[in-house]
Tab-separated table of C-alpha atoms in Angstrom:
chain	number	residue	atom	x	y	z
M	1	MET	CA	54.748	-135.120	99.539
M	2	ASN	CA	55.656	-134.522	103.053
M	3	THR	CA	52.775	-133.495	105.134
M	4	SER	CA	54.435	-133.305	108.516
M	5	ASN	CA	55.248	-130.088	110.125
M	6	GLU	CA	59.171	-130.746	110.236
M	7	LEU	CA	60.916	-129.537	106.840
M	8	PRO	CA	62.810	-132.301	105.047
M	9	SER	CA	66.624	-131.936	104.992
M	10	THR	CA	68.319	-130.041	101.997
M	11	ASN	CA	70.696	-131.750	99.764
M	12	HIS	CA	72.301	-128.660	98.854
M	13	PRO	CA	75.642	-127.512	99.727
M	14	THR	CA	74.579	-124.605	101.203
M	15	THR	CA	75.871	-122.558	104.338
M	16	SER	CA	73.727	-123.367	107.189
M	17	VAL	CA	72.952	-120.803	110.272
M	18	GLU	CA	74.545	-121.718	113.273
M	19	PRO	CA	71.581	-122.710	116.132
M	20	ASN	CA	73.258	-119.936	118.624
M	21	VAL	CA	73.471	-116.896	116.389
M	22	ASP	CA	71.396	-114.101	117.765
M	23	PHE	CA	70.099	-112.425	114.916
M	24	LYS	CA	69.326	-108.962	117.007
M	25	LYS	CA	73.070	-108.360	117.291
M	26	ILE	CA	74.105	-108.338	113.959
M	27	SER	CA	74.908	-104.524	113.636
M	28	SER	CA	74.778	-103.964	109.812
M	29	PRO	CA	70.963	-102.919	108.589
M	30	ILE	CA	69.123	-105.234	106.515
M	31	LYS	CA	68.907	-104.392	103.045
M	32	LYS	CA	65.007	-105.053	101.756
M	33	ASN	CA	64.212	-106.861	98.675
M	34	GLU	CA	62.905	-104.412	96.072
M	35	LYS	CA	58.991	-104.681	95.602
M	36	GLY	CA	58.443	-106.664	92.400
M	37	ARG	CA	61.913	-108.419	92.263
M	38	PHE	CA	62.106	-111.827	91.994
M	39	VAL	CA	63.547	-113.966	95.081
M	40	GLY	CA	66.219	-116.404	93.640
M	41	LYS	CA	66.924	-119.815	94.681
M	42	ARG	CA	69.779	-118.868	97.133
M	43	GLN	CA	67.393	-116.404	98.853
M	44	LYS	CA	64.968	-119.054	99.408
M	45	LEU	CA	67.378	-121.364	100.718
M	46	MET	CA	68.509	-118.575	103.141
M	47	ILE	CA	64.840	-118.486	104.302
M	48	VAL	CA	64.571	-122.016	104.808
M	49	ASN	CA	67.760	-122.301	106.901
M	50	LEU	CA	66.668	-119.331	109.117
M	51	TYR	CA	63.195	-121.231	109.619
M	52	LYS	CA	65.414	-124.333	110.584
M	53	ALA	CA	67.436	-122.108	113.104
M	54	LYS	CA	64.801	-120.056	114.443
M	55	LYS	CA	62.727	-123.160	115.218
M	56	GLN	CA	65.578	-124.877	116.940
M	57	GLN	CA	66.185	-121.499	119.190
M	58	GLN	CA	62.660	-120.840	120.173
M	59	PRO	CA	60.294	-123.843	119.316
M	60	GLY	CA	57.429	-122.442	121.101
M	61	MET	CA	57.513	-119.114	118.741
M	62	LYS	CA	54.110	-118.926	117.152
M	63	TYR	CA	53.835	-119.411	113.418
M	64	LYS	CA	52.991	-115.854	112.434
M	65	GLU	CA	55.783	-114.511	114.748
M	66	LEU	CA	58.278	-116.578	113.278
M	67	MET	CA	57.145	-115.601	109.741
M	68	ALA	CA	57.509	-111.988	110.598
M	69	SER	CA	60.765	-112.479	112.313
M	70	ILE	CA	62.338	-114.145	109.112
M	71	SER	CA	60.927	-111.374	107.091
M	72	ALA	CA	62.711	-108.961	109.082
M	73	ASP	CA	65.887	-110.741	109.328
M	74	SER	CA	65.985	-111.427	105.581
M	75	GLY	CA	64.596	-108.545	104.250
M	76	ILE	CA	62.217	-110.449	101.956
M	77	GLY	CA	58.407	-109.633	102.699
M	78	MET	CA	56.355	-111.717	104.826
M	79	ARG	CA	54.094	-113.036	101.910
M	80	LYS	CA	57.174	-114.519	100.027
M	81	VAL	CA	58.468	-116.003	103.109
M	82	ILE	CA	55.252	-117.868	103.728
M	83	GLN	CA	55.227	-119.293	99.932
M	84	THR	CA	58.640	-120.579	100.038
M	85	ILE	CA	58.208	-122.274	103.627
M	86	SER	CA	55.026	-123.794	102.255
M	87	GLU	CA	56.712	-124.811	98.814
M	88	TYR	CA	59.709	-126.322	100.720
M	89	LYS	CA	57.494	-128.476	103.140
M	90	ASN	CA	55.335	-129.814	100.107
M	91	THR	CA	58.391	-130.393	97.508
M	92	GLY	CA	61.373	-130.713	99.562
M	93	GLU	CA	63.332	-128.277	97.492
M	94	CYS	CA	63.656	-124.398	96.416
M	95	LYS	CA	63.098	-123.757	92.651
M	96	SER	CA	64.363	-120.931	90.934
M	97	PRO	CA	61.763	-118.354	89.952
M	98	ASN	CA	60.233	-118.307	86.408
M	99	LYS	CA	61.301	-114.762	85.483
M	100	THR	CA	59.256	-114.796	82.019
M	101	LYS	CA	56.320	-112.173	83.593
M	102	ILE	CA	53.015	-112.465	81.779
M	103	ARG	CA	52.440	-108.743	80.597
M	104	PRO	CA	48.743	-108.077	79.723
M	105	THR	CA	48.145	-106.985	76.371
M	106	ILE	CA	46.319	-103.821	75.056
M	107	ILE	CA	43.306	-105.962	74.627
M	108	ASP	CA	43.184	-107.026	78.346
M	109	LYS	CA	43.745	-103.391	79.673
M	110	ILE	CA	40.675	-102.285	77.816
M	111	ASP	CA	37.293	-103.359	79.373
M	112	ASP	CA	34.292	-104.338	77.789
M	113	PHE	CA	32.656	-101.033	78.095
M	114	ASN	CA	35.438	-98.860	76.457
M	115	LYS	CA	35.562	-101.616	73.748
M	116	ASN	CA	31.764	-101.083	73.279
M	117	ALA	CA	32.427	-97.111	73.284
M	118	ILE	CA	35.061	-97.612	70.705
M	119	ARG	CA	32.554	-99.620	68.381
M	120	GLN	CA	30.122	-96.989	69.285
M	121	LYS	CA	32.382	-94.138	67.912
M	122	ILE	CA	32.879	-96.150	64.395
M	123	HIS	CA	28.959	-96.663	64.142
M	124	GLY	CA	28.795	-92.648	64.604
M	125	PHE	CA	30.362	-92.311	61.389
M	126	TRP	CA	27.797	-94.433	59.631
M	127	PHE	CA	24.991	-92.644	61.319
M	128	ARG	CA	26.243	-89.321	59.964
M	129	ASN	CA	26.634	-90.800	56.591
M	130	GLU	CA	30.344	-90.704	56.854
M	131	ILE	CA	32.787	-93.601	55.713
M	132	PRO	CA	35.017	-94.354	58.825
M	133	THR	CA	38.924	-93.946	57.917
M	134	THR	CA	41.715	-94.492	59.849
M	135	LYS	CA	42.532	-90.840	60.860
M	136	LYS	CA	38.866	-90.045	61.606
M	137	ILE	CA	38.712	-92.919	63.943
M	138	VAL	CA	42.158	-92.346	65.900
M	139	GLN	CA	41.029	-88.636	66.399
M	140	ALA	CA	37.577	-89.376	67.549
M	141	ILE	CA	38.739	-91.921	70.302
M	142	ASN	CA	41.546	-89.781	71.379
M	143	ASP	CA	39.322	-86.629	71.434
M	144	ASP	CA	37.242	-88.580	74.151
M	145	PRO	CA	38.289	-87.915	77.541
M	146	ASP	CA	36.684	-90.946	78.923
M	147	LEU	CA	38.671	-93.117	76.295
M	148	PRO	CA	42.427	-94.110	76.613
M	149	ASN	CA	44.745	-92.502	74.067
M	150	LEU	CA	45.744	-95.035	71.932
M	151	PRO	CA	48.651	-95.300	69.225
M	152	SER	CA	47.409	-96.599	65.727
M	153	THR	CA	49.016	-100.002	66.340
M	154	SER	CA	47.313	-100.673	69.454
M	155	LEU	CA	44.134	-99.134	68.224
M	156	TRP	CA	44.084	-101.800	65.417
M	157	ARG	CA	44.414	-104.646	67.770
M	158	VAL	CA	41.272	-103.576	69.739
M	159	LEU	CA	39.343	-103.063	66.510
M	160	LYS	CA	40.370	-106.592	65.200
M	161	GLU	CA	39.094	-107.985	68.659
M	162	LEU	CA	35.998	-106.180	67.819
M	163	ASN	CA	35.746	-108.029	64.623
M	164	PHE	CA	36.607	-105.012	62.579
M	165	GLU	CA	38.056	-105.078	58.981
M	166	PHE	CA	38.735	-103.026	56.164
M	167	THR	CA	36.596	-103.718	53.163
M	168	LYS	CA	37.897	-102.589	49.824
M	169	ARG	CA	35.703	-100.996	47.148
M	170	ASN	CA	37.302	-99.880	43.685
M	171	ARG	CA	40.457	-97.910	45.053
M	172	ASN	CA	39.298	-97.172	48.418
M	173	SER	CA	38.714	-98.947	51.695
M	174	ALA	CA	36.362	-98.310	54.925
M	175	LEU	CA	36.346	-99.861	58.216
M	176	THR	CA	33.572	-102.341	58.537
M	177	GLU	CA	32.424	-105.214	60.874
M	178	ARG	CA	33.250	-108.658	59.783
M	179	ALA	CA	30.433	-110.235	57.902
M	180	ASP	CA	29.936	-113.018	60.113
M	181	LEU	CA	29.740	-110.788	63.180
M	182	VAL	CA	26.865	-108.648	61.199
M	183	VAL	CA	24.882	-111.617	60.337
M	184	TRP	CA	24.994	-112.924	63.958
M	185	ARG	CA	23.898	-109.544	65.185
M	186	GLN	CA	21.087	-109.273	62.297
M	187	LYS	CA	19.883	-112.902	63.262
M	188	TYR	CA	19.683	-112.093	66.920
M	189	ILE	CA	17.811	-109.039	66.699
M	190	GLU	CA	15.381	-110.440	64.172
M	191	ASP	CA	14.919	-113.543	66.900
M	192	ILE	CA	14.331	-111.698	69.925
M	193	ARG	CA	11.818	-109.190	68.037
M	194	ARG	CA	9.928	-112.422	66.849
M	195	TYR	CA	9.906	-113.857	70.516
M	196	ARG	CA	8.698	-110.638	71.844
M	197	ASP	CA	5.787	-110.606	69.283
M	198	GLU	CA	4.779	-114.149	70.191
M	199	GLY	CA	4.590	-113.019	73.951
M	200	ARG	CA	7.098	-114.885	75.553
M	201	THR	CA	9.146	-114.001	78.627
M	202	ILE	CA	12.441	-112.972	77.762
M	203	TYR	CA	15.054	-113.357	80.644
M	204	PHE	CA	18.705	-112.012	80.738
M	205	LEU	CA	21.528	-113.308	82.851
M	206	ASP	CA	25.163	-112.311	83.444
M	207	GLU	CA	28.064	-112.590	86.029
M	208	THR	CA	30.026	-109.764	87.523
M	209	TRP	CA	32.172	-108.965	90.686
M	210	VAL	CA	31.964	-106.616	93.767
M	211	ASN	CA	35.435	-105.724	95.430
M	212	ALA	CA	35.384	-105.762	99.195
M	213	GLY	CA	37.164	-102.133	98.765
M	214	GLU	CA	34.428	-100.903	96.334
M	215	CYS	CA	33.641	-97.276	97.617
M	216	SER	CA	32.671	-94.118	95.864
M	217	SER	CA	36.182	-92.650	95.792
M	218	LYS	CA	38.220	-95.448	94.408
M	219	VAL	CA	38.232	-99.243	93.635
M	220	TRP	CA	40.726	-101.625	95.102
M	221	ILE	CA	41.700	-103.687	92.381
M	222	LYS	CA	43.576	-106.265	94.387
M	223	GLY	CA	42.057	-108.279	97.408
M	224	LYS	CA	38.977	-110.134	98.263
M	225	ARG	CA	36.074	-109.847	95.853
M	226	LEU	CA	32.325	-111.561	95.437
M	227	ILE	CA	31.575	-113.089	91.886
M	228	VAL	CA	28.044	-112.556	91.438
M	229	VAL	CA	25.319	-114.365	88.945
M	230	HIS	CA	21.659	-113.244	88.575
M	231	ILE	CA	18.834	-113.440	85.920
M	232	GLY	CA	15.801	-111.000	85.418
M	233	SER	CA	13.184	-109.897	82.941
M	234	ALA	CA	11.035	-106.903	82.366
M	235	ASP	CA	9.162	-108.124	85.644
M	236	GLY	CA	12.399	-107.829	87.668
M	237	PHE	CA	15.102	-109.961	89.182
M	238	VAL	CA	14.043	-113.773	89.628
M	239	GLU	CA	13.262	-114.287	93.295
M	240	GLY	CA	16.109	-117.156	94.470
M	241	GLY	CA	18.051	-116.598	91.469
M	242	LEU	CA	21.052	-114.945	93.082
M	243	LEU	CA	24.358	-116.772	93.197
M	244	CYS	CA	27.014	-114.894	94.983
M	245	PHE	CA	30.570	-116.597	96.430
M	246	GLU	CA	33.807	-115.500	97.255
M	247	SER	CA	36.806	-115.177	94.480
M	248	LYS	CA	39.630	-117.538	95.192
M	249	LYS	CA	41.761	-116.236	92.543
M	250	ASN	CA	43.483	-112.642	92.159
M	251	THR	CA	42.957	-112.182	88.453
M	252	ALA	CA	41.798	-109.184	86.539
M	253	ASP	CA	39.180	-111.421	84.680
M	254	TYR	CA	36.355	-112.285	86.857
M	255	HIS	CA	35.381	-114.966	84.284
M	256	ASP	CA	38.507	-116.960	85.456
M	257	GLU	CA	36.433	-117.726	88.741
M	258	MET	CA	33.432	-119.551	86.916
M	259	ASN	CA	33.518	-122.758	85.390
M	260	GLY	CA	30.943	-125.017	83.230
M	261	ASP	CA	30.277	-127.014	86.509
M	262	THR	CA	29.325	-124.286	88.580
M	263	PHE	CA	27.277	-122.348	86.209
M	264	TYR	CA	25.730	-125.744	84.947
M	265	GLU	CA	24.582	-126.397	88.679
M	266	TRP	CA	23.321	-122.937	89.173
M	267	PHE	CA	21.579	-122.932	85.902
M	268	CYS	CA	19.800	-126.164	86.261
M	269	GLY	CA	18.651	-124.702	89.774
M	270	VAL	CA	17.236	-121.640	88.244
M	271	LEU	CA	15.181	-123.110	85.256
M	272	PRO	CA	12.293	-124.380	87.561
M	273	ARG	CA	11.846	-120.599	88.725
M	274	LEU	CA	11.213	-119.505	85.089
M	275	LYS	CA	8.233	-118.911	83.041
M	276	ASP	CA	7.261	-121.833	80.598
M	277	ASN	CA	8.295	-121.325	76.984
M	278	CYS	CA	10.582	-118.257	77.687
M	279	VAL	CA	13.912	-117.386	76.318
M	280	ILE	CA	17.070	-117.025	78.220
M	281	VAL	CA	19.545	-114.365	76.892
M	282	MET	CA	23.222	-114.854	77.826
M	283	ASP	CA	26.765	-113.973	76.421
M	284	ASN	CA	29.298	-116.456	74.975
M	285	ALA	CA	31.452	-117.056	77.758
M	286	SER	CA	33.176	-120.473	77.818
M	287	TYR	CA	31.039	-121.502	80.646
M	288	HIS	CA	28.103	-120.690	78.980
M	289	SER	CA	29.239	-122.711	76.006
M	290	VAL	CA	30.498	-126.213	77.052
M	291	LYS	CA	29.786	-128.687	74.151
M	292	LYS	CA	27.679	-131.552	74.774
M	293	ASP	CA	29.555	-133.557	72.211
M	294	PRO	CA	32.913	-132.032	70.987
M	295	VAL	CA	32.949	-131.411	67.241
M	296	PRO	CA	36.267	-132.328	65.275
M	297	THR	CA	38.131	-129.082	64.458
M	298	THR	CA	41.716	-128.936	62.422
M	299	THR	CA	43.492	-129.500	65.864
M	300	TRP	CA	42.045	-133.265	66.107
M	301	LYS	CA	44.288	-136.255	64.820
M	302	LYS	CA	42.853	-137.730	61.713
M	303	GLU	CA	41.853	-141.193	63.331
M	304	ASP	CA	40.015	-139.247	65.936
M	305	ILE	CA	38.086	-137.428	63.231
M	306	GLN	CA	37.295	-140.752	61.359
M	307	ASN	CA	36.137	-142.624	64.655
M	308	TRP	CA	33.947	-139.365	65.447
M	309	LEU	CA	32.493	-139.658	61.857
M	310	LYS	CA	31.807	-143.523	62.396
M	311	SER	CA	30.206	-143.044	65.610
M	312	LYS	CA	27.548	-140.586	63.828
M	313	GLY	CA	26.806	-143.176	61.087
M	314	VAL	CA	28.936	-141.820	58.283
M	315	VAL	CA	30.564	-144.708	56.212
M	316	LEU	CA	33.831	-144.275	55.016
M	317	ASP	CA	34.314	-146.725	52.344
M	318	LYS	CA	37.485	-145.167	50.945
M	319	PRO	CA	40.728	-143.524	52.156
M	320	MET	CA	40.192	-139.659	52.720
M	321	ILE	CA	42.760	-136.871	53.392
M	322	LYS	CA	42.225	-135.026	56.592
M	323	PHE	CA	40.392	-131.968	54.794
M	324	ARG	CA	38.007	-134.027	53.153
M	325	LEU	CA	37.092	-135.490	56.549
M	326	LEU	CA	36.578	-132.240	58.172
M	327	ASP	CA	34.434	-131.290	55.262
M	328	MET	CA	32.218	-134.114	56.048
M	329	VAL	CA	32.195	-133.070	59.653
M	330	ASN	CA	31.108	-129.655	58.520
M	331	GLU	CA	28.168	-131.418	56.485
M	332	ILE	CA	26.570	-132.768	59.883
M	333	ARG	CA	27.776	-130.102	62.217
M	334	PRO	CA	24.461	-128.625	62.617
M	335	ARG	CA	22.876	-131.690	63.974
M	336	HIS	CA	25.791	-132.443	66.468
M	337	ASP	CA	27.232	-129.218	67.482
M	338	LYS	CA	24.947	-128.567	70.608
M	339	TYR	CA	25.422	-126.893	74.328
M	340	VAL	CA	25.008	-128.586	77.413
M	341	ILE	CA	22.758	-125.847	78.912
M	342	ASP	CA	20.891	-125.431	75.647
M	343	GLU	CA	19.667	-129.084	75.859
M	344	GLU	CA	18.771	-128.496	79.662
M	345	ALA	CA	16.656	-125.863	78.737
M	346	LEU	CA	14.875	-127.289	76.019
M	347	LYS	CA	14.146	-130.481	78.069
M	348	VAL	CA	11.772	-127.840	80.429
M	349	ASN	CA	10.526	-126.156	77.227
M	350	LYS	CA	12.847	-123.082	77.279
M	351	LEU	CA	15.166	-121.783	74.908
M	352	VAL	CA	18.629	-120.242	75.111
M	353	LEU	CA	19.482	-117.103	72.822
M	354	ARG	CA	23.070	-115.986	72.932
M	355	LEU	CA	24.338	-112.312	72.263
M	356	PRO	CA	26.888	-111.548	69.589
M	357	PRO	CA	30.443	-111.015	71.102
M	358	TYR	CA	31.255	-107.774	72.836
M	359	HIS	CA	27.578	-106.642	72.667
M	360	CYS	CA	26.841	-105.680	76.612
M	361	GLU	CA	24.498	-103.056	75.598
M	362	LEU	CA	21.845	-105.487	74.383
M	363	ASN	CA	21.875	-107.064	77.828
M	364	PRO	CA	19.699	-104.672	80.105
M	365	ILE	CA	21.101	-106.708	83.238
M	366	GLU	CA	24.095	-104.670	82.656
M	367	LEU	CA	22.120	-101.283	83.743
M	368	ALA	CA	20.586	-103.212	86.659
M	369	TRP	CA	24.225	-104.552	87.884
M	370	SER	CA	25.072	-100.365	87.891
M	371	VAL	CA	22.385	-99.721	90.204
M	372	VAL	CA	23.639	-102.797	92.469
M	373	LYS	CA	27.384	-101.706	92.581
M	374	ASN	CA	26.460	-97.950	92.883
M	375	HIS	CA	24.504	-98.973	96.234
M	376	VAL	CA	27.570	-100.828	97.386
M	377	LYS	CA	29.942	-97.691	96.648
M	378	GLN	CA	27.685	-95.434	98.333
M	379	ASN	CA	27.307	-97.323	101.644
M	380	ASN	CA	30.694	-99.294	102.012
M	381	THR	CA	32.361	-97.949	104.759
M	382	SER	CA	33.926	-101.328	106.739
M	383	PHE	CA	35.249	-102.670	103.374
M	384	LYS	CA	34.884	-105.988	104.885
M	385	LEU	CA	33.447	-108.853	102.661
M	386	ASN	CA	30.410	-109.965	104.773
M	387	ASP	CA	29.380	-106.506	104.977
M	388	VAL	CA	29.750	-105.812	101.317
M	389	ARG	CA	27.617	-109.242	100.737
M	390	THR	CA	24.769	-107.640	102.947
M	391	LEU	CA	24.951	-104.417	100.699
M	392	LEU	CA	25.199	-106.450	97.349
M	393	ASN	CA	21.907	-107.940	98.521
M	394	GLU	CA	20.346	-104.742	99.557
M	395	GLY	CA	21.367	-103.551	96.287
M	396	VAL	CA	19.788	-106.117	94.397
M	397	GLN	CA	16.389	-105.371	96.144
M	398	LYS	CA	16.707	-101.740	95.160
M	399	VAL	CA	16.175	-102.917	91.579
M	400	THR	CA	12.485	-102.682	90.957
M	401	SER	CA	10.409	-104.214	88.185
M	402	GLU	CA	9.678	-100.739	87.032
M	403	MET	CA	13.515	-100.135	86.808
M	404	TRP	CA	13.871	-103.448	84.968
M	405	ALA	CA	11.151	-102.527	82.447
M	406	ASN	CA	12.990	-99.119	81.986
M	407	PHE	CA	16.232	-101.053	81.205
M	408	VAL	CA	14.511	-103.471	78.796
M	409	SER	CA	12.958	-100.554	76.848
M	410	HIS	CA	16.304	-98.902	76.467
M	411	THR	CA	17.924	-102.191	75.389
M	412	ILE	CA	15.118	-102.368	72.546
M	413	LYS	CA	16.064	-98.954	71.524
M	414	GLU	CA	19.817	-100.189	71.211
M	415	GLU	CA	18.523	-103.087	69.383
M	416	ASP	CA	17.158	-100.813	66.680
M	417	LYS	CA	20.125	-98.865	66.449
M	418	PHE	CA	22.401	-101.694	65.661
M	419	TYR	CA	19.765	-102.954	63.105
M	420	ASP	CA	19.801	-99.635	61.304
M	421	ILE	CA	23.309	-99.046	61.403
M	422	ASP	CA	23.641	-102.536	59.605
M	423	ILE	CA	21.628	-101.436	56.639
M	424	ILE	CA	23.260	-97.869	56.513
M	425	SER	CA	26.711	-99.352	56.242
M	426	ASP	CA	25.393	-101.881	53.667
M	427	ARG	CA	23.941	-99.067	51.433
M	428	MET	CA	26.760	-96.834	51.773
M	429	MET	CA	29.256	-99.655	50.892
M	430	ASN	CA	27.069	-100.550	47.933
M	431	ASP	CA	26.461	-96.917	46.953
M	432	GLU	CA	29.161	-96.116	44.227
M	433	ASP	CA	28.755	-92.288	44.748
M	434	HIS	CA	29.357	-92.508	48.328
M	435	ILE	CA	32.586	-94.679	47.506
M	436	MET	CA	33.861	-92.358	45.263
M	437	THR	CA	33.562	-89.326	47.647
M	438	ILE	CA	35.280	-90.697	50.566
M	439	THR	CA	38.023	-88.050	52.022
M	440	GLY	CA	40.874	-88.632	54.414
M	441	ASP	CA	43.038	-91.268	54.892
M	442	THR	CA	41.422	-94.625	53.542
M	443	SER	CA	44.415	-97.032	54.089
M	444	SER	CA	44.109	-99.984	56.234
M	445	ASP	CA	47.954	-99.652	57.344
M	446	PHE	CA	48.057	-98.775	60.937
M	447	SER	CA	51.122	-97.710	62.209
M	448	ASP	CA	52.704	-95.696	64.993
M	449	GLU	CA	53.743	-92.304	64.205
């Protein structure tokens, strides 16, 4: 890699710019590159040649002025000019752009709150003792002004993401949640109820983000933002538990900013601040779920699966096909399928409890985040990151222990609703009288009209 300030010479047979050219005397107007349009290899080479010529003509020109001048002369945005020069300094060449755009899917476009709202719409049918059908669900979602209008195929993709499926009974079918998710949710609610009865303190943690442009009238999606992690209980936020750092990526999902090492360091630092024998509730983000010892899956090579089994004391005394080996893995999986942070918590007599996927309404810290963000929105006037950080800290202080207690009480009511809905849907799906009187479209064939 070339680390010097001088650019390496090009080996491409391109027409260079004469050193004595006065760009200001060019009479024809510069045609600007359209926003969002790819900058090709020839354009990049033009930028490099302009850079060389201008450096030779005006060696004392400041860097920003030089980049602005090249941008004006080439009609290409200043950011792209800077990227091109940097690319050439580091690699010695100008590459053709990758013209394959990664377009967000409907799953990416709908946030977690809207996904939860869609699930609640479906649960509403069960609470009213109605079987959810295709037409009913589409109509209910599209009638809600706070939810996006979705064609049937897009809605079905979202429902699959939320672990819904069509369950057939006799000649009819109804939209139900996947059995493994229902079992997970039932066990979670039963566990957290038991821990409360035992008098154990229950902490809830989560991550969020705050934009520098956060204000009451609009939110700037792009630009600088803060990634925030905190933990709290019915007694309030844990003193000294706040982690706040500047985002380095310009992605829509703030989870991209966090990684297993960063979370592990924060988690181990906050453990001593928590009460003994407590329970720590969190979601299933990848950085929460780093395995202590990865367990073989179908993607593993057969030899690696064999070595893993032998390392666990399993005797392989005859040749076996891969699927038999994986079946043996599943038999001993519970003893070895452990998470790094769970084990750290157990070392200090604390327990991690994981929420079922897409159940943010069971985490009261979401309500606390709403208060914090509202404080930032109402008071952000400078849109500077340091000022937003100050407002963030003020917002955290505004969330009192009384507010936290109310948030937890609200969450307990949500737990009760989920537990009841599972019982209601199970009863209705196994009640022949209900199944035989389903009306409306009961087809599982979602298609755009």
